[in-house]
PDB file of C-alpha atoms in Angstrom:
ATOM      1  CA  LEU N   1     203.179 114.676-189.995  1.00 87.00           C
ATOM      2  CA  THR N   2     203.698 111.992-187.349  1.00 85.00           C
ATOM      3  CA  LYS N   3     203.134 108.252-187.577  1.00 83.00           C
ATOM      4  CA  GLY N   4     200.147 108.343-185.241  1.00 78.00           C
ATOM      5  CA  LYS N   5     201.608 105.527-183.164  1.00 84.00           C
ATOM      6  CA  PRO N   6     202.862 107.226-180.009  1.00 88.00           C
ATOM      7  CA  SER N   7     204.437 105.336-177.112  1.00 91.00           C
ATOM      8  CA  VAL N   8     204.896 106.057-173.413  1.00 94.00           C
ATOM      9  CA  THR N   9     208.403 107.384-172.734  1.00 93.00           C
ATOM     10  CA  ASN N  10     208.227 108.551-169.096  1.00 93.00           C
ATOM     11  CA  VAL N  11     206.169 107.856-165.981  1.00 94.00           C
ATOM     12  CA  ILE N  12     207.136 110.318-163.248  1.00 92.00           C
ATOM     13  CA  LEU N  13     205.868 110.212-159.670  1.00 90.00           C
ATOM     14  CA  THR N  14     204.840 113.258-157.685  1.00 82.00           C
ATOM     15  CA  ARG N  15     207.384 112.424-154.978  1.00 76.00           C
ATOM     16  CA  GLN N  16     210.137 112.672-157.598  1.00 74.00           C
ATOM     17  CA  LEU N  17     209.011 116.255-158.203  1.00 74.00           C
ATOM     18  CA  ALA N  18     207.925 117.499-154.785  1.00 67.00           C
ATOM     19  CA  GLY N  19     209.935 115.285-152.477  1.00 58.00           C
ATOM     20  CA  LYS N  20     208.033 116.208-149.315  1.00 54.00           C
ATOM     21  CA  ASN N  21     204.728 117.463-147.931  1.00 53.00           C
ATOM     22  CA  LEU N  22     202.855 114.970-150.080  1.00 64.00           C
ATOM     23  CA  ASP N  23     199.230 114.107-149.529  1.00 71.00           C
ATOM     24  CA  PRO N  24     198.863 110.498-148.264  1.00 71.00           C
ATOM     25  CA  SER N  25     196.484 109.735-151.168  1.00 70.00           C
ATOM     26  CA  VAL N  26     199.367 110.039-153.654  1.00 78.00           C
ATOM     27  CA  ALA N  27     202.557 109.544-151.590  1.00 76.00           C
ATOM     28  CA  SER N  28     202.408 105.741-151.676  1.00 82.00           C
ATOM     29  CA  LEU N  29     201.613 105.329-155.378  1.00 88.00           C
ATOM     30  CA  SER N  30     204.144 103.557-157.623  1.00 91.00           C
ATOM     31  CA  GLN N  31     204.809 104.038-161.347  1.00 93.00           C
ATOM     32  CA  ASP N  32     202.693 100.943-162.018  1.00 95.00           C
ATOM     33  CA  ASP N  33     199.847 102.460-159.970  1.00 94.00           C
ATOM     34  CA  ILE N  34     199.988 105.659-162.049  1.00 95.00           C
ATOM     35  CA  LEU N  35     199.967 103.674-165.279  1.00 96.00           C
ATOM     36  CA  ARG N  36     197.145 101.380-164.090  1.00 96.00           C
ATOM     37  CA  LEU N  37     194.903 104.292-163.082  1.00 96.00           C
ATOM     38  CA  ALA N  38     195.576 106.172-166.326  1.00 96.00           C
ATOM     39  CA  ALA N  39     195.022 103.085-168.499  1.00 96.00           C
ATOM     40  CA  SER N  40     191.821 102.216-166.638  1.00 96.00           C
ATOM     41  CA  LEU N  41     190.442 105.664-167.473  1.00 94.00           C
ATOM     42  CA  GLU N  42     191.655 105.590-171.077  1.00 93.00           C
ATOM     43  CA  LYS N  43     190.493 102.042-171.863  1.00 90.00           C
ATOM     44  CA  GLY N  44     187.352 103.241-173.641  1.00 74.00           C
ATOM     45  CA  SER N  45     189.009 105.999-175.666  1.00 77.00           C
ATOM     46  CA  GLU N  46     189.996 105.735-179.341  1.00 73.00           C
ATOM     47  CA  HIS N  47     192.544 108.567-179.179  1.00 79.00           C
ATOM     48  CA  SER N  48     196.083 107.527-180.133  1.00 80.00           C
ATOM     49  CA  LEU N  49     197.532 108.886-176.865  1.00 86.00           C
ATOM     50  CA  ALA N  50     195.041 106.792-174.902  1.00 90.00           C
ATOM     51  CA  GLU N  51     195.969 103.702-176.908  1.00 90.00           C
ATOM     52  CA  ALA N  52     199.647 104.265-176.073  1.00 92.00           C
ATOM     53  CA  ILE N  53     198.915 104.300-172.325  1.00 95.00           C
ATOM     54  CA  VAL N  54     196.679 101.224-172.465  1.00 94.00           C
ATOM     55  CA  LYS N  55     199.276  99.369-174.557  1.00 93.00           C
ATOM     56  CA  LYS N  56     202.021 100.162-172.021  1.00 94.00           C
ATOM     57  CA  ALA N  57     199.846  98.882-169.163  1.00 95.00           C
ATOM     58  CA  GLU N  58     199.100  95.683-171.114  1.00 94.00           C
ATOM     59  CA  GLU N  59     202.818  95.159-171.792  1.00 94.00           C
ATOM     60  CA  LYS N  60     203.382  95.280-168.016  1.00 94.00           C
ATOM     61  CA  ASN N  61     200.418  92.932-167.401  1.00 95.00           C
ATOM     62  CA  LEU N  62     198.693  95.445-165.127  1.00 95.00           C
ATOM     63  CA  ALA N  63     195.143  94.575-164.084  1.00 94.00           C
ATOM     64  CA  LEU N  64     192.904  97.496-165.011  1.00 94.00           C
ATOM     65  CA  SER N  65     190.298  98.822-162.594  1.00 93.00           C
ATOM     66  CA  HIS N  66     186.585  99.399-163.015  1.00 94.00           C
ATOM     67  CA  VAL N  67     185.726 103.053-163.707  1.00 94.00           C
ATOM     68  CA  GLU N  68     182.476 104.746-162.700  1.00 93.00           C
ATOM     69  CA  GLY N  69     181.160 108.083-163.946  1.00 93.00           C
ATOM     70  CA  PHE N  70     183.607 108.215-166.865  1.00 92.00           C
ATOM     71  CA  LYS N  71     183.648 111.501-168.749  1.00 91.00           C
ATOM     72  CA  ALA N  72     185.761 112.566-171.744  1.00 89.00           C
ATOM     73  CA  ILE N  73     186.335 116.311-172.070  1.00 88.00           C
ATOM     74  CA  ALA N  74     187.358 117.116-175.661  1.00 83.00           C
ATOM     75  CA  GLY N  75     190.652 118.971-175.809  1.00 83.00           C
ATOM     76  CA  TYR N  76     191.269 118.532-172.094  1.00 90.00           C
ATOM     77  CA  GLY N  77     191.337 114.884-170.994  1.00 91.00           C
ATOM     78  CA  VAL N  78     189.249 112.362-169.075  1.00 93.00           C
ATOM     79  CA  GLU N  79     187.933 111.821-165.568  1.00 94.00           C
ATOM     80  CA  GLY N  80     186.112 109.192-163.558  1.00 94.00           C
ATOM     81  CA  PHE N  81     185.930 107.392-160.229  1.00 95.00           C
ATOM     82  CA  ILE N  82     188.101 104.389-159.357  1.00 94.00           C
ATOM     83  CA  GLU N  83     187.639 102.758-155.953  1.00 91.00           C
ATOM     84  CA  ARG N  84     185.484 105.777-155.000  1.00 92.00           C
ATOM     85  CA  LYS N  85     188.306 108.226-155.659  1.00 93.00           C
ATOM     86  CA  LYS N  86     188.044 110.907-158.328  1.00 94.00           C
ATOM     87  CA  ILE N  87     190.773 110.428-160.939  1.00 95.00           C
ATOM     88  CA  VAL N  88     191.554 113.131-163.497  1.00 95.00           C
ATOM     89  CA  LEU N  89     193.937 112.672-166.434  1.00 96.00           C
ATOM     90  CA  GLY N  90     194.692 115.407-168.915  1.00 93.00           C
ATOM     91  CA  ASN N  91     196.554 118.565-169.847  1.00 92.00           C
ATOM     92  CA  ARG N  92     197.324 121.795-167.985  1.00 90.00           C
ATOM     93  CA  LYS N  93     193.988 123.291-169.036  1.00 90.00           C
ATOM     94  CA  LEU N  94     192.119 120.443-167.353  1.00 93.00           C
ATOM     95  CA  MET N  95     194.115 120.888-164.136  1.00 94.00           C
ATOM     96  CA  GLU N  96     193.311 124.622-164.159  1.00 92.00           C
ATOM     97  CA  LYS N  97     189.651 123.829-164.802  1.00 91.00           C
ATOM     98  CA  GLU N  98     189.641 121.449-161.825  1.00 92.00           C
ATOM     99  CA  LYS N  99     191.637 123.966-159.703  1.00 92.00           C
ATOM    100  CA  ILE N 100     194.472 121.460-159.149  1.00 91.00           C
ATOM    101  CA  ASP N 101     197.857 122.927-158.207  1.00 89.00           C
ATOM    102  CA  ILE N 102     200.616 121.933-160.662  1.00 89.00           C
ATOM    103  CA  SER N 103     203.141 124.646-159.767  1.00 88.00           C
ATOM    104  CA  PHE N 104     205.846 122.269-158.504  1.00 85.00           C
ATOM    105  CA  ALA N 105     205.673 120.187-161.712  1.00 88.00           C
ATOM    106  CA  ARG N 106     205.988 123.036-164.236  1.00 88.00           C
ATOM    107  CA  GLY N 107     209.772 122.713-164.643  1.00 89.00           C
ATOM    108  CA  ARG N 108     209.641 119.008-165.504  1.00 90.00           C
ATOM    109  CA  LEU N 109     206.600 119.553-167.731  1.00 91.00           C
ATOM    110  CA  ALA N 110     208.440 122.205-169.752  1.00 90.00           C
ATOM    111  CA  LYS N 111     211.545 120.020-170.135  1.00 91.00           C
ATOM    112  CA  LEU N 112     209.551 117.061-171.459  1.00 92.00           C
ATOM    113  CA  GLU N 113     207.542 119.260-173.832  1.00 90.00           C
ATOM    114  CA  GLU N 114     210.705 120.839-175.242  1.00 89.00           C
ATOM    115  CA  GLU N 115     211.764 117.280-176.148  1.00 89.00           C
ATOM    116  CA  GLY N 116     208.645 117.061-178.345  1.00 88.00           C
ATOM    117  CA  LYS N 117     206.678 114.918-175.892  1.00 91.00           C
ATOM    118  CA  THR N 118     203.027 115.258-174.926  1.00 91.00           C
ATOM    119  CA  VAL N 119     202.603 115.167-171.154  1.00 93.00           C
ATOM    120  CA  MET N 120     199.448 114.116-169.349  1.00 94.00           C
ATOM    121  CA  ILE N 121     198.948 114.881-165.674  1.00 95.00           C
ATOM    122  CA  LEU N 122     197.232 112.356-163.387  1.00 95.00           C
ATOM    123  CA  ALA N 123     195.490 113.667-160.278  1.00 94.00           C
ATOM    124  CA  VAL N 124     193.876 111.661-157.471  1.00 92.00           C
ATOM    125  CA  GLU N 125     191.377 113.481-155.260  1.00 91.00           C
ATOM    126  CA  GLU N 126     192.602 116.853-156.584  1.00 90.00           C
ATOM    127  CA  LYS N 127     196.285 116.074-155.871  1.00 90.00           C
ATOM    128  CA  ILE N 128     198.851 115.455-158.630  1.00 91.00           C
ATOM    129  CA  ALA N 129     199.944 111.816-158.514  1.00 91.00           C
ATOM    130  CA  GLY N 130     202.261 111.776-161.523  1.00 92.00           C
ATOM    131  CA  LEU N 131     203.078 112.663-165.102  1.00 95.00           C
ATOM    132  CA  ILE N 132     202.907 110.417-168.151  1.00 96.00           C
ATOM    133  CA  ALA N 133     204.880 111.527-171.209  1.00 95.00           C
ATOM    134  CA  VAL N 134     204.033 110.165-174.638  1.00 94.00           C
ATOM    135  CA  ALA N 135     206.016 110.722-177.839  1.00 91.00           C
ATOM    136  CA  ASP N 136     205.104 110.202-181.472  1.00 87.00           C
ATOM    137  CA  THR N 137     207.612 109.792-184.301  1.00 84.00           C
ATOM    138  CA  VAL N 138     207.806 112.129-187.263  1.00 87.00           C
ATOM    139  CA  LYS N 139     207.109 110.303-190.544  1.00 87.00           C
ATOM    140  CA  GLU N 140     210.207 109.736-192.686  1.00 86.00           C
ATOM    141  CA  THR N 141     208.477 111.432-195.631  1.00 93.00           C
ATOM    142  CA  ALA N 142     207.063 114.426-193.730  1.00 93.00           C
ATOM    143  CA  LYS N 143     210.126 116.691-193.871  1.00 92.00           C
ATOM    144  CA  GLU N 144     210.583 116.042-197.595  1.00 94.00           C
ATOM    145  CA  ALA N 145     206.896 116.763-198.236  1.00 94.00           C
ATOM    146  CA  ILE N 146     207.084 120.084-196.365  1.00 95.00           C
ATOM    147  CA  GLU N 147     210.256 121.021-198.262  1.00 94.00           C
ATOM    148  CA  GLN N 148     208.527 120.298-201.579  1.00 95.00           C
ATOM    149  CA  LEU N 149     205.508 122.399-200.622  1.00 94.00           C
ATOM    150  CA  ASN N 150     207.778 125.265-199.535  1.00 91.00           C
ATOM    151  CA  SER N 151     209.704 125.040-202.817  1.00 94.00           C
ATOM    152  CA  LEU N 152     206.392 125.510-204.660  1.00 94.00           C
ATOM    153  CA  ALA N 153     205.739 128.675-202.616  1.00 92.00           C
ATOM    154  CA  ILE N 154     202.955 126.892-200.727  1.00 93.00           C
ATOM    155  CA  GLU N 155     202.964 128.058-197.113  1.00 92.00           C
ATOM    156  CA  THR N 156     202.602 125.302-194.505  1.00 94.00           C
ATOM    157  CA  ILE N 157     200.880 125.874-191.164  1.00 94.00           C
ATOM    158  CA  MET N 158     200.464 123.406-188.292  1.00 94.00           C
ATOM    159  CA  ILE N 159     197.226 123.368-186.287  1.00 93.00           C
ATOM    160  CA  THR N 160     197.313 121.092-183.243  1.00 90.00           C
ATOM    161  CA  GLY N 161     195.655 120.522-179.916  1.00 86.00           C
ATOM    162  CA  ASP N 162     199.051 119.801-178.400  1.00 87.00           C
ATOM    163  CA  ASN N 163     200.859 122.307-176.176  1.00 87.00           C
ATOM    164  CA  GLN N 164     202.968 125.099-177.643  1.00 91.00           C
ATOM    165  CA  ARG N 165     206.395 123.686-176.683  1.00 89.00           C
ATOM    166  CA  THR N 166     205.732 120.216-178.127  1.00 89.00           C
ATOM    167  CA  ALA N 167     204.223 121.704-181.297  1.00 91.00           C
ATOM    168  CA  ASN N 168     207.207 124.024-181.742  1.00 92.00           C
ATOM    169  CA  ALA N 169     209.641 121.113-181.319  1.00 89.00           C
ATOM    170  CA  ILE N 170     207.918 119.082-184.057  1.00 90.00           C
ATOM    171  CA  ALA N 171     207.539 122.104-186.353  1.00 93.00           C
ATOM    172  CA  LYS N 172     211.242 122.906-186.012  1.00 91.00           C
ATOM    173  CA  GLN N 173     212.165 119.366-187.105  1.00 89.00           C
ATOM    174  CA  LEU N 174     209.987 119.730-190.200  1.00 92.00           C
ATOM    175  CA  GLY N 175     210.686 123.317-191.237  1.00 92.00           C
ATOM    176  CA  ILE N 176     207.189 124.618-190.474  1.00 94.00           C
ATOM    177  CA  LYS N 177     207.371 128.254-189.396  1.00 90.00           C
ATOM    178  CA  LYS N 178     203.786 128.988-188.348  1.00 93.00           C
ATOM    179  CA  VAL N 179     202.058 127.011-185.592  1.00 95.00           C
ATOM    180  CA  PHE N 180     198.637 127.231-183.925  1.00 95.00           C
ATOM    181  CA  ALA N 181     198.886 125.126-180.752  1.00 93.00           C
ATOM    182  CA  GLU N 182     196.530 124.193-177.883  1.00 89.00           C
ATOM    183  CA  VAL N 183     193.576 124.431-180.286  1.00 90.00           C
ATOM    184  CA  LEU N 184     190.424 122.604-179.172  1.00 85.00           C
ATOM    185  CA  PRO N 185     188.724 120.354-181.768  1.00 81.00           C
ATOM    186  CA  GLN N 186     185.778 122.728-182.178  1.00 82.00           C
ATOM    187  CA  GLU N 187     188.157 125.678-182.718  1.00 89.00           C
ATOM    188  CA  LYS N 188     190.017 124.228-185.715  1.00 88.00           C
ATOM    189  CA  GLU N 189     187.392 125.301-188.256  1.00 88.00           C
ATOM    190  CA  LYS N 190     187.537 128.821-186.802  1.00 90.00           C
ATOM    191  CA  ILE N 191     191.340 128.895-187.298  1.00 91.00           C
ATOM    192  CA  LEU N 192     190.912 127.639-190.873  1.00 89.00           C
ATOM    193  CA  LYS N 193     188.419 130.438-191.651  1.00 90.00           C
ATOM    194  CA  GLN N 194     190.824 132.941-190.096  1.00 90.00           C
ATOM    195  CA  VAL N 195     193.665 131.751-192.357  1.00 90.00           C
ATOM    196  CA  GLN N 196     191.352 131.889-195.393  1.00 90.00           C
ATOM    197  CA  ASN N 197     190.508 135.514-194.587  1.00 89.00           C
ATOM    198  CA  ASP N 198     194.179 136.391-193.993  1.00 85.00           C
ATOM    199  CA  LYS N 199     195.205 134.912-197.334  1.00 75.00           C
ATOM    200  CA  GLY N 200     192.551 136.733-199.350  1.00 77.00           C
ATOM    201  CA  LYS N 201     192.239 135.166-202.788  1.00 77.00           C
ATOM    202  CA  LYS N 202     194.668 132.300-202.127  1.00 80.00           C
ATOM    203  CA  VAL N 203     193.316 128.753-201.864  1.00 88.00           C
ATOM    204  CA  VAL N 204     193.612 127.184-198.408  1.00 90.00           C
ATOM    205  CA  ALA N 205     193.567 123.388-197.990  1.00 89.00           C
ATOM    206  CA  MET N 206     193.572 121.334-194.782  1.00 88.00           C
ATOM    207  CA  VAL N 207     194.866 117.816-194.258  1.00 87.00           C
ATOM    208  CA  GLY N 208     193.925 115.931-191.074  1.00 80.00           C
ATOM    209  CA  ASP N 209     194.564 112.542-189.530  1.00 68.00           C
ATOM    210  CA  GLY N 210     190.898 111.628-189.151  1.00 61.00           C
ATOM    211  CA  ILE N 211     190.590 111.914-185.359  1.00 59.00           C
ATOM    212  CA  ASN N 212     188.408 115.005-185.696  1.00 57.00           C
TER     213      ASN N 212
END
């Protein structure tokens, strides 16, 4: 549905969201610092969102840092240690898993997601340091393809690991009425079986981008 070539659209600092009472470990960080830390973590990943962050850092000629204890958590994000500090980069679910408070950033997160952007949260030593928003572009042929399928009475359903607001924004552009969002990679087969059971004797086909 999208081109699979997302780009970084926003880098937002915690101090732009909270304004005061910031932890010293994040208060002094700049946008370049946020991007450098995120790109350093994502350097080894093949995910298109990771590539977008690394590409943006390379465009700005930022020197990436050595990462120790790197760990990728499918459907959540990545984590590791840079300069002996624990760095976590990922979605809301990852922040909840790590018990990191994101309450003051929820308003900005929602606004970016409603624009069809995927937002990743960067935390340093369990404190939010910033947000990185990435946007993909809908393929020129996608809307036409969905319209043709609908005209043939073939129901289209989107299954994505992205958050509900971003998924809804893309689906609205394309005319897709049913969306399963925030689905982990290992859950997609379960959703497919569920749809097959719901549809009874109808044939259900799935098209993916190859990441899974």
